[in-house]
Amino acid sequence: MAETILFWIFAVAAVLSALAVVFPPFPRARDPIHSAIALVACFFFVAATYALLSAHLLAVLQVLVYAGAIMVLFIFVIMLLNLQQDESRELPKIGLFKVVSALAVLSTGAALVLAFVGEDLLAPIQGQLVAEVPAPETYGTLESVGKLLFNKYLLPFELTSVLLLVAIVGSVIIAKRDPRSTFVPEAVRARTARERHGKRLPPRPGERPAPVGEEVVN
Amino acid sequence: MTIGLNHYLVLSALLFSIGVMGVLVRRNALVVFMCVELMLNAVNLTFIAFSRYRGDMDGHVFAFFVMAVAAAEAAVGLAIILALFRTRKTLDVDQANLMRH
């Protein structure tokens, strides 16, 4: 009974936060940062669903890796890009392509949902559905995943380590600034030019302006 | 009603289709990438639901690998987005159309 209530709460919340990623509910929330926060919420609810399925290790890993590392990386990138307002205020262009693709996605989603809800697909295995067979004590724990990972799936495990190394090297190379074409913001360039010429900076807000007779550059 | 395998699969299908819709509709490259991560999560949920139904743990290991690959892909993809922004000063994927026509 508790599982039913919890499943419905987590499932509805996960779908609503996923919809908030794609279609921001408030007119001012069209920034990528609002989508990132909605996605973090979705990841938390999906991790709770994993816990309902007795996948304890993966529930914790979902929070640690997805919500704790990948989304933090996203938010750092959003902060570093420092998007100006006109880029982040994104009006959805309703063109023919968008409408047709949305219809295609909706029909695919409906087909997927109906395929799973239909009775004949899962008829031979009706007796072994999730809630009817209780999970053993060692199901979904770190130890049992580790036993599989180092025995049966040792080769994919080692290949994943190579993949992570390649990803590290690749991302450093791609994101590295080319010294010849460094993008310096206009304010920084102007300020360093002023300092180089020895002129005074304009007064900060709240300060009295410099007395007459001394050079002030606007 | 008891929660069966169907419920988890329907939830996963819904999350996947919302992710696909996001990739097609949104124009900001960061949000497109976030919807790709949403799709990967839906696939993870399918793996774990089927693993629970079958009683073995192979689905957990596969979902573990999907998470590792998603982390690597996030790093490389965000580096690409940074490089894209640096040259074009915009993140609009509709404006990255040099190879069209």
mmCIF file of C-alpha atoms in Angstrom:
data_model
loop_
_atom_site.group_PDB
_atom_site.id
_atom_site.type_symbol
_atom_site.label_atom_id
_atom_site.label_comp_id
_atom_site.label_asym_id
_atom_site.label_seq_id
_atom_site.Cartn_x
_atom_site.Cartn_y
_atom_site.Cartn_z
ATOM 1 C CA MET A 1 0.000 0.000 0.000
ATOM 2 C CA ALA A 2 2.771 2.383 0.878
ATOM 3 C CA GLU A 3 4.571 1.356 -2.268
ATOM 4 C CA THR A 4 1.549 2.296 -4.376
ATOM 5 C CA ILE A 5 1.251 5.750 -2.855
ATOM 6 C CA LEU A 6 4.979 6.388 -3.077
ATOM 7 C CA PHE A 7 5.150 5.209 -6.673
ATOM 8 C CA TRP A 8 2.369 7.538 -7.757
ATOM 9 C CA ILE A 9 3.904 10.497 -5.953
ATOM 10 C CA PHE A 10 7.359 9.906 -7.441
ATOM 11 C CA ALA A 11 6.088 9.080 -10.926
ATOM 12 C CA VAL A 12 3.845 12.131 -11.237
ATOM 13 C CA ALA A 13 6.539 14.388 -9.795
ATOM 14 C CA ALA A 14 9.169 12.982 -12.168
ATOM 15 C CA VAL A 15 6.948 13.518 -15.207
ATOM 16 C CA LEU A 16 6.006 17.036 -14.113
ATOM 17 C CA SER A 17 9.610 18.069 -13.544
ATOM 18 C CA ALA A 18 10.602 16.520 -16.884
ATOM 19 C CA LEU A 19 7.889 18.603 -18.526
ATOM 20 C CA ALA A 20 9.252 21.633 -16.704
ATOM 21 C CA VAL A 21 12.638 21.008 -18.350
ATOM 22 C CA VAL A 22 11.165 21.066 -21.840
ATOM 23 C CA PHE A 23 8.256 23.495 -21.453
ATOM 24 C CA PRO A 24 9.063 26.027 -18.721
ATOM 25 C CA PRO A 25 5.896 26.713 -16.780
ATOM 26 C CA PHE A 26 6.527 30.394 -16.134
ATOM 27 C CA PRO A 27 7.164 33.005 -18.823
ATOM 28 C CA ARG A 28 10.309 34.244 -17.109
ATOM 29 C CA ALA A 29 11.701 30.745 -16.653
ATOM 30 C CA ARG A 30 13.038 30.236 -20.156
ATOM 31 C CA ASP A 31 16.664 30.275 -19.034
ATOM 32 C CA PRO A 32 18.681 27.087 -19.194
ATOM 33 C CA ILE A 33 19.274 27.444 -15.461
ATOM 34 C CA HIS A 34 15.602 26.852 -14.715
ATOM 35 C CA SER A 35 15.642 23.766 -16.919
ATOM 36 C CA ALA A 36 18.749 22.579 -15.066
ATOM 37 C CA ILE A 37 17.040 22.925 -11.682
ATOM 38 C CA ALA A 38 13.957 21.097 -12.975
ATOM 39 C CA LEU A 39 16.206 18.337 -14.276
ATOM 40 C CA VAL A 40 17.892 17.973 -10.883
ATOM 41 C CA ALA A 41 14.447 17.572 -9.318
ATOM 42 C CA CYS A 42 13.572 14.954 -11.945
ATOM 43 C CA PHE A 43 16.766 13.047 -11.150
ATOM 44 C CA PHE A 44 15.903 12.991 -7.462
ATOM 45 C CA PHE A 45 12.461 11.551 -8.156
ATOM 46 C CA VAL A 46 13.888 8.963 -10.531
ATOM 47 C CA ALA A 47 16.397 7.979 -7.829
ATOM 48 C CA ALA A 48 13.464 7.516 -5.450
ATOM 49 C CA THR A 49 11.834 5.260 -8.074
ATOM 50 C CA TYR A 50 15.029 3.219 -8.208
ATOM 51 C CA ALA A 51 14.831 2.790 -4.444
ATOM 52 C CA LEU A 52 11.262 1.551 -4.851
ATOM 53 C CA LEU A 53 12.619 -1.091 -7.230
ATOM 54 C CA SER A 54 15.125 -2.222 -4.555
ATOM 55 C CA ALA A 55 18.038 -0.855 -6.592
ATOM 56 C CA HIS A 56 19.771 0.695 -3.623
ATOM 57 C CA LEU A 57 23.215 1.168 -5.135
ATOM 58 C CA LEU A 58 21.837 2.740 -8.275
ATOM 59 C CA ALA A 59 19.590 5.091 -6.350
ATOM 60 C CA VAL A 60 22.597 6.448 -4.472
ATOM 61 C CA LEU A 61 24.713 6.532 -7.628
ATOM 62 C CA GLN A 62 21.976 8.436 -9.437
ATOM 63 C CA VAL A 63 22.093 11.171 -6.823
ATOM 64 C CA LEU A 64 25.896 11.189 -6.603
ATOM 65 C CA VAL A 65 26.752 10.998 -10.300
ATOM 66 C CA TYR A 66 23.821 12.570 -12.126
ATOM 67 C CA ALA A 67 22.540 15.163 -9.713
ATOM 68 C CA GLY A 68 25.852 15.676 -7.981
ATOM 69 C CA ALA A 69 28.401 15.710 -10.780
ATOM 70 C CA ILE A 70 26.792 15.991 -14.210
ATOM 71 C CA MET A 71 24.297 18.667 -13.276
ATOM 72 C CA VAL A 72 26.959 20.579 -11.352
ATOM 73 C CA LEU A 73 29.018 20.528 -14.548
ATOM 74 C CA PHE A 74 26.019 21.871 -16.447
ATOM 75 C CA ILE A 75 25.504 24.665 -13.978
ATOM 76 C CA PHE A 76 29.181 25.602 -14.070
ATOM 77 C CA VAL A 77 29.022 25.829 -17.844
ATOM 78 C CA ILE A 78 25.864 27.965 -17.664
ATOM 79 C CA MET A 79 27.654 30.241 -15.220
ATOM 80 C CA LEU A 80 30.825 30.449 -17.311
ATOM 81 C CA LEU A 81 29.002 31.161 -20.534
ATOM 82 C CA ASN A 82 27.289 34.103 -18.869
ATOM 83 C CA LEU A 83 24.542 34.305 -21.432
ATOM 84 C CA GLN A 84 23.144 37.718 -22.191
ATOM 85 C CA GLN A 85 19.466 38.189 -21.689
ATOM 86 C CA ASP A 86 18.432 38.121 -25.311
ATOM 87 C CA GLU A 87 19.966 34.708 -25.803
ATOM 88 C CA SER A 88 18.398 33.143 -22.775
ATOM 89 C CA ARG A 89 14.960 34.522 -23.464
ATOM 90 C CA GLU A 90 14.078 31.883 -25.996
ATOM 91 C CA LEU A 91 10.726 32.125 -27.705
ATOM 92 C CA PRO A 92 9.716 28.793 -29.156
ATOM 93 C CA LYS A 93 9.462 29.191 -32.885
ATOM 94 C CA ILE A 94 6.287 27.436 -33.940
ATOM 95 C CA GLY A 95 7.208 26.341 -37.433
ATOM 96 C CA LEU A 96 5.939 23.448 -39.476
ATOM 97 C CA PHE A 97 8.956 21.320 -38.594
ATOM 98 C CA LYS A 98 8.371 21.736 -34.900
ATOM 99 C CA VAL A 99 4.693 20.851 -35.139
ATOM 100 C CA VAL A 100 5.304 17.763 -37.238
ATOM 101 C CA SER A 101 8.124 16.567 -35.000
ATOM 102 C CA ALA A 102 6.056 17.137 -31.880
ATOM 103 C CA LEU A 103 3.238 15.096 -33.390
ATOM 104 C CA ALA A 104 5.679 12.336 -34.315
ATOM 105 C CA VAL A 105 7.056 12.231 -30.800
ATOM 106 C CA LEU A 106 3.610 12.210 -29.247
ATOM 107 C CA SER A 107 2.482 9.328 -31.412
ATOM 108 C CA THR A 108 5.671 7.365 -30.672
ATOM 109 C CA GLY A 109 5.199 7.943 -26.977
ATOM 110 C CA ALA A 110 1.577 6.882 -27.180
ATOM 111 C CA ALA A 111 2.577 3.744 -29.097
ATOM 112 C CA LEU A 112 5.189 2.891 -26.457
ATOM 113 C CA VAL A 113 2.749 3.434 -23.626
ATOM 114 C CA LEU A 114 -0.014 1.423 -25.257
ATOM 115 C CA ALA A 115 2.382 -1.421 -26.041
ATOM 116 C CA PHE A 116 3.301 -1.736 -22.418
ATOM 117 C CA VAL A 117 -0.211 -1.380 -21.109
ATOM 118 C CA GLY A 118 -1.642 -3.962 -23.520
ATOM 119 C CA GLU A 119 -2.317 -7.307 -21.936
ATOM 120 C CA ASP A 120 -1.074 -9.754 -24.576
ATOM 121 C CA LEU A 121 2.537 -8.594 -24.543
ATOM 122 C CA LEU A 122 3.206 -9.591 -20.953
ATOM 123 C CA ALA A 123 0.684 -12.436 -20.611
ATOM 124 C CA PRO A 124 3.211 -15.304 -20.342
ATOM 125 C CA ILE A 125 4.957 -13.643 -17.438
ATOM 126 C CA GLN A 126 1.992 -12.418 -15.435
ATOM 127 C CA GLY A 127 2.933 -14.364 -12.383
ATOM 128 C CA GLN A 128 6.337 -12.792 -11.952
ATOM 129 C CA LEU A 129 5.525 -9.123 -11.886
ATOM 130 C CA VAL A 130 7.449 -6.797 -9.704
ATOM 131 C CA ALA A 131 5.276 -6.414 -6.653
ATOM 132 C CA GLU A 132 4.400 -10.075 -6.304
ATOM 133 C CA VAL A 133 7.854 -11.528 -5.784
ATOM 134 C CA PRO A 134 9.713 -9.974 -2.860
ATOM 135 C CA ALA A 135 13.342 -9.212 -3.490
ATOM 136 C CA PRO A 136 15.994 -11.198 -1.628
ATOM 137 C CA GLU A 137 18.115 -9.467 0.954
ATOM 138 C CA THR A 138 21.192 -9.124 -1.203
ATOM 139 C CA TYR A 139 19.341 -7.690 -4.195
ATOM 140 C CA GLY A 140 20.541 -4.372 -5.490
ATOM 141 C CA THR A 141 23.327 -3.940 -2.993
ATOM 142 C CA LEU A 142 26.826 -2.754 -3.731
ATOM 143 C CA GLU A 143 28.267 -6.200 -3.073
ATOM 144 C CA SER A 144 26.149 -8.014 -5.622
ATOM 145 C CA VAL A 145 26.748 -5.369 -8.286
ATOM 146 C CA GLY A 146 30.455 -5.554 -7.545
ATOM 147 C CA LYS A 147 30.458 -9.323 -7.876
ATOM 148 C CA LEU A 148 28.944 -9.073 -11.335
ATOM 149 C CA LEU A 149 31.130 -6.164 -12.327
ATOM 150 C CA PHE A 150 34.383 -7.913 -11.592
ATOM 151 C CA ASN A 151 33.447 -11.385 -12.802
ATOM 152 C CA LYS A 152 31.031 -11.397 -15.679
ATOM 153 C CA TYR A 153 31.437 -7.806 -16.891
ATOM 154 C CA LEU A 154 35.133 -7.299 -16.328
ATOM 155 C CA LEU A 155 35.926 -6.403 -19.939
ATOM 156 C CA PRO A 156 33.270 -3.657 -20.210
ATOM 157 C CA PHE A 157 34.485 -2.346 -16.875
ATOM 158 C CA GLU A 158 38.052 -1.977 -18.117
ATOM 159 C CA LEU A 159 36.882 -0.506 -21.401
ATOM 160 C CA THR A 160 34.832 2.045 -19.473
ATOM 161 C CA SER A 161 37.967 3.183 -17.698
ATOM 162 C CA VAL A 162 39.661 3.710 -21.072
ATOM 163 C CA LEU A 163 36.566 5.583 -22.237
ATOM 164 C CA LEU A 164 36.704 7.902 -19.240
ATOM 165 C CA LEU A 165 40.378 8.632 -19.899
ATOM 166 C CA VAL A 166 39.629 9.416 -23.547
ATOM 167 C CA ALA A 167 36.765 11.679 -22.459
ATOM 168 C CA ILE A 168 39.024 13.594 -20.068
ATOM 169 C CA VAL A 169 41.714 14.159 -22.668
ATOM 170 C CA GLY A 170 39.181 15.012 -25.357
ATOM 171 C CA SER A 171 37.261 17.538 -23.300
ATOM 172 C CA VAL A 172 40.466 19.306 -22.227
ATOM 173 C CA ILE A 173 41.601 19.561 -25.828
ATOM 174 C CA ILE A 174 38.245 20.774 -27.142
ATOM 175 C CA ALA A 175 37.649 23.333 -24.419
ATOM 176 C CA LYS A 176 41.190 24.693 -24.392
ATOM 177 C CA ARG A 177 41.472 28.320 -25.354
ATOM 178 C CA ASP A 178 43.438 29.091 -28.458
ATOM 179 C CA PRO A 179 45.785 31.890 -27.327
ATOM 180 C CA ARG A 180 45.502 33.655 -30.646
ATOM 181 C CA SER A 181 41.748 33.931 -30.645
ATOM 182 C CA THR A 182 40.925 34.469 -26.993
ATOM 183 C CA PHE A 183 37.552 36.071 -26.458
ATOM 184 C CA VAL A 184 38.150 38.955 -24.055
ATOM 185 C CA PRO A 185 35.017 40.803 -22.888
ATOM 186 C CA GLU A 186 34.797 44.461 -23.896
ATOM 187 C CA ALA A 187 34.813 45.829 -20.342
ATOM 188 C CA VAL A 188 38.048 44.003 -19.492
ATOM 189 C CA ARG A 189 39.716 45.188 -22.666
ATOM 190 C CA ALA A 190 38.715 48.805 -22.047
ATOM 191 C CA ARG A 191 39.851 48.715 -18.455
ATOM 192 C CA THR A 192 43.265 47.290 -19.255
ATOM 193 C CA ALA A 193 43.654 49.857 -22.016
ATOM 194 C CA ARG A 194 42.872 52.671 -19.554
ATOM 195 C CA GLU A 195 45.337 51.347 -17.027
ATOM 196 C CA ARG A 196 47.964 51.060 -19.681
ATOM 197 C CA HIS A 197 47.594 54.725 -20.617
ATOM 198 C CA GLY A 198 47.790 55.867 -17.006
ATOM 199 C CA LYS A 199 44.413 57.572 -16.951
ATOM 200 C CA ARG A 200 42.084 57.649 -13.989
ATOM 201 C CA LEU A 201 39.176 55.318 -13.754
ATOM 202 C CA PRO A 202 35.653 56.809 -13.545
ATOM 203 C CA PRO A 203 34.299 57.158 -9.980
ATOM 204 C CA ARG A 204 32.506 54.177 -8.506
ATOM 205 C CA PRO A 205 28.840 54.589 -7.563
ATOM 206 C CA GLY A 206 28.626 56.625 -4.382
ATOM 207 C CA GLU A 207 32.001 58.277 -4.645
ATOM 208 C CA ARG A 208 32.448 61.929 -5.319
ATOM 209 C CA PRO A 209 33.801 62.640 -8.792
ATOM 210 C CA ALA A 210 37.434 63.646 -9.111
ATOM 211 C CA PRO A 211 38.206 67.382 -8.662
ATOM 212 C CA VAL A 212 38.423 69.608 -11.740
ATOM 213 C CA GLY A 213 41.761 69.710 -13.433
ATOM 214 C CA GLU A 214 42.575 66.065 -13.304
ATOM 215 C CA GLU A 215 41.969 63.766 -16.182
ATOM 216 C CA VAL A 216 38.952 61.514 -16.001
ATOM 217 C CA VAL A 217 38.069 59.073 -18.692
ATOM 218 C CA ASN A 218 34.428 58.134 -19.025
ATOM 219 C CA MET B 1 -3.833 -1.485 -7.190
ATOM 220 C CA THR B 2 -0.466 -3.145 -6.982
ATOM 221 C CA ILE B 3 2.328 -1.557 -8.944
ATOM 222 C CA GLY B 4 3.424 -3.934 -11.671
ATOM 223 C CA LEU B 5 6.123 -3.894 -14.311
ATOM 224 C CA ASN B 6 3.760 -2.056 -16.635
ATOM 225 C CA HIS B 7 3.720 1.017 -14.458
ATOM 226 C CA TYR B 8 7.482 1.424 -14.460
ATOM 227 C CA LEU B 9 7.694 0.837 -18.196
ATOM 228 C CA VAL B 10 5.000 3.417 -18.887
ATOM 229 C CA LEU B 11 6.828 5.930 -16.694
ATOM 230 C CA SER B 12 10.043 5.245 -18.580
ATOM 231 C CA ALA B 13 8.282 5.611 -21.945
ATOM 232 C CA LEU B 14 6.799 8.928 -20.860
ATOM 233 C CA LEU B 15 10.150 10.285 -19.707
ATOM 234 C CA PHE B 16 11.782 9.135 -22.938
ATOM 235 C CA SER B 17 9.198 10.807 -25.158
ATOM 236 C CA ILE B 18 9.401 14.027 -23.147
ATOM 237 C CA GLY B 19 13.168 13.929 -23.690
ATOM 238 C CA VAL B 20 12.783 13.411 -27.430
ATOM 239 C CA MET B 21 10.283 16.261 -27.597
ATOM 240 C CA GLY B 22 12.762 18.497 -25.801
ATOM 241 C CA VAL B 23 15.552 17.674 -28.230
ATOM 242 C CA LEU B 24 13.327 18.542 -31.179
ATOM 243 C CA VAL B 25 11.605 21.638 -29.839
ATOM 244 C CA ARG B 26 14.119 23.579 -27.784
ATOM 245 C CA ARG B 27 16.714 25.762 -29.462
ATOM 246 C CA ASN B 28 19.218 26.299 -26.675
ATOM 247 C CA ALA B 29 22.041 23.769 -27.031
ATOM 248 C CA LEU B 30 22.338 23.318 -23.256
ATOM 249 C CA VAL B 31 18.653 22.433 -22.886
ATOM 250 C CA VAL B 32 18.920 20.009 -25.817
ATOM 251 C CA PHE B 33 21.767 18.306 -24.016
ATOM 252 C CA MET B 34 19.785 18.155 -20.794
ATOM 253 C CA CYS B 35 16.969 16.379 -22.638
ATOM 254 C CA VAL B 36 19.468 13.818 -23.901
ATOM 255 C CA GLU B 37 20.372 13.136 -20.265
ATOM 256 C CA LEU B 38 16.664 12.753 -19.535
ATOM 257 C CA MET B 39 16.408 10.100 -22.251
ATOM 258 C CA LEU B 40 19.372 8.236 -20.766
ATOM 259 C CA ASN B 41 17.655 8.235 -17.401
ATOM 260 C CA ALA B 42 14.504 6.774 -18.905
ATOM 261 C CA VAL B 43 16.562 3.955 -20.415
ATOM 262 C CA ASN B 44 18.203 3.345 -17.040
ATOM 263 C CA LEU B 45 14.780 3.045 -15.456
ATOM 264 C CA THR B 46 13.785 0.449 -18.055
ATOM 265 C CA PHE B 47 16.932 -1.551 -17.392
ATOM 266 C CA ILE B 48 16.369 -1.574 -13.649
ATOM 267 C CA ALA B 49 12.653 -2.377 -13.914
ATOM 268 C CA PHE B 50 13.310 -5.381 -16.137
ATOM 269 C CA SER B 51 16.164 -6.496 -13.934
ATOM 270 C CA ARG B 52 13.872 -6.414 -10.923
ATOM 271 C CA TYR B 53 11.248 -8.434 -12.762
ATOM 272 C CA ARG B 54 13.746 -11.048 -13.917
ATOM 273 C CA GLY B 55 15.320 -11.375 -10.495
ATOM 274 C CA ASP B 56 18.930 -10.958 -11.594
ATOM 275 C CA MET B 57 21.287 -8.032 -11.423
ATOM 276 C CA ASP B 58 22.525 -7.637 -14.976
ATOM 277 C CA GLY B 59 20.293 -4.659 -15.539
ATOM 278 C CA HIS B 60 21.920 -2.881 -12.620
ATOM 279 C CA VAL B 61 25.353 -3.386 -14.139
ATOM 280 C CA PHE B 62 24.154 -2.101 -17.500
ATOM 281 C CA ALA B 63 22.616 0.939 -15.859
ATOM 282 C CA PHE B 64 25.939 1.505 -14.081
ATOM 283 C CA PHE B 65 27.714 1.518 -17.433
ATOM 284 C CA VAL B 66 25.107 3.836 -18.918
ATOM 285 C CA MET B 67 25.773 6.242 -16.044
ATOM 286 C CA ALA B 68 29.527 6.126 -16.606
ATOM 287 C CA VAL B 69 29.128 6.708 -20.345
ATOM 288 C CA ALA B 70 26.677 9.540 -19.680
ATOM 289 C CA ALA B 71 29.196 11.241 -17.410
ATOM 290 C CA ALA B 72 31.924 10.996 -20.061
ATOM 291 C CA GLU B 73 29.513 12.209 -22.728
ATOM 292 C CA ALA B 74 28.467 15.146 -20.569
ATOM 293 C CA ALA B 75 32.077 16.262 -20.186
ATOM 294 C CA VAL B 76 32.857 16.063 -23.888
ATOM 295 C CA GLY B 77 29.518 17.514 -24.966
ATOM 296 C CA LEU B 78 29.843 20.511 -22.676
ATOM 297 C CA ALA B 79 33.366 21.113 -23.973
ATOM 298 C CA ILE B 80 31.919 21.133 -27.486
ATOM 299 C CA ILE B 81 29.199 23.555 -26.414
ATOM 300 C CA LEU B 82 31.845 25.846 -24.905
ATOM 301 C CA ALA B 83 33.835 25.781 -28.131
ATOM 302 C CA LEU B 84 30.656 26.423 -30.139
ATOM 303 C CA PHE B 85 29.778 29.426 -28.001
ATOM 304 C CA ARG B 86 33.291 30.785 -28.233
ATOM 305 C CA THR B 87 33.257 30.912 -32.020
ATOM 306 C CA ARG B 88 29.640 31.809 -32.697
ATOM 307 C CA LYS B 89 28.725 33.831 -29.583
ATOM 308 C CA THR B 90 25.311 32.164 -29.549
ATOM 309 C CA LEU B 91 23.919 28.836 -28.391
ATOM 310 C CA ASP B 92 21.072 28.704 -30.869
ATOM 311 C CA VAL B 93 21.165 25.322 -32.614
ATOM 312 C CA ASP B 94 18.971 26.663 -35.409
ATOM 313 C CA GLN B 95 21.740 29.069 -36.366
ATOM 314 C CA ALA B 96 24.352 26.348 -36.696
ATOM 315 C CA ASN B 97 23.322 25.684 -40.272
ATOM 316 C CA LEU B 98 26.491 26.111 -42.305
ATOM 317 C CA MET B 99 26.144 22.654 -43.791
ATOM 318 C CA ARG B 100 22.548 23.066 -44.866
ATOM 319 C CA HIS B 101 21.856 23.204 -48.601
#
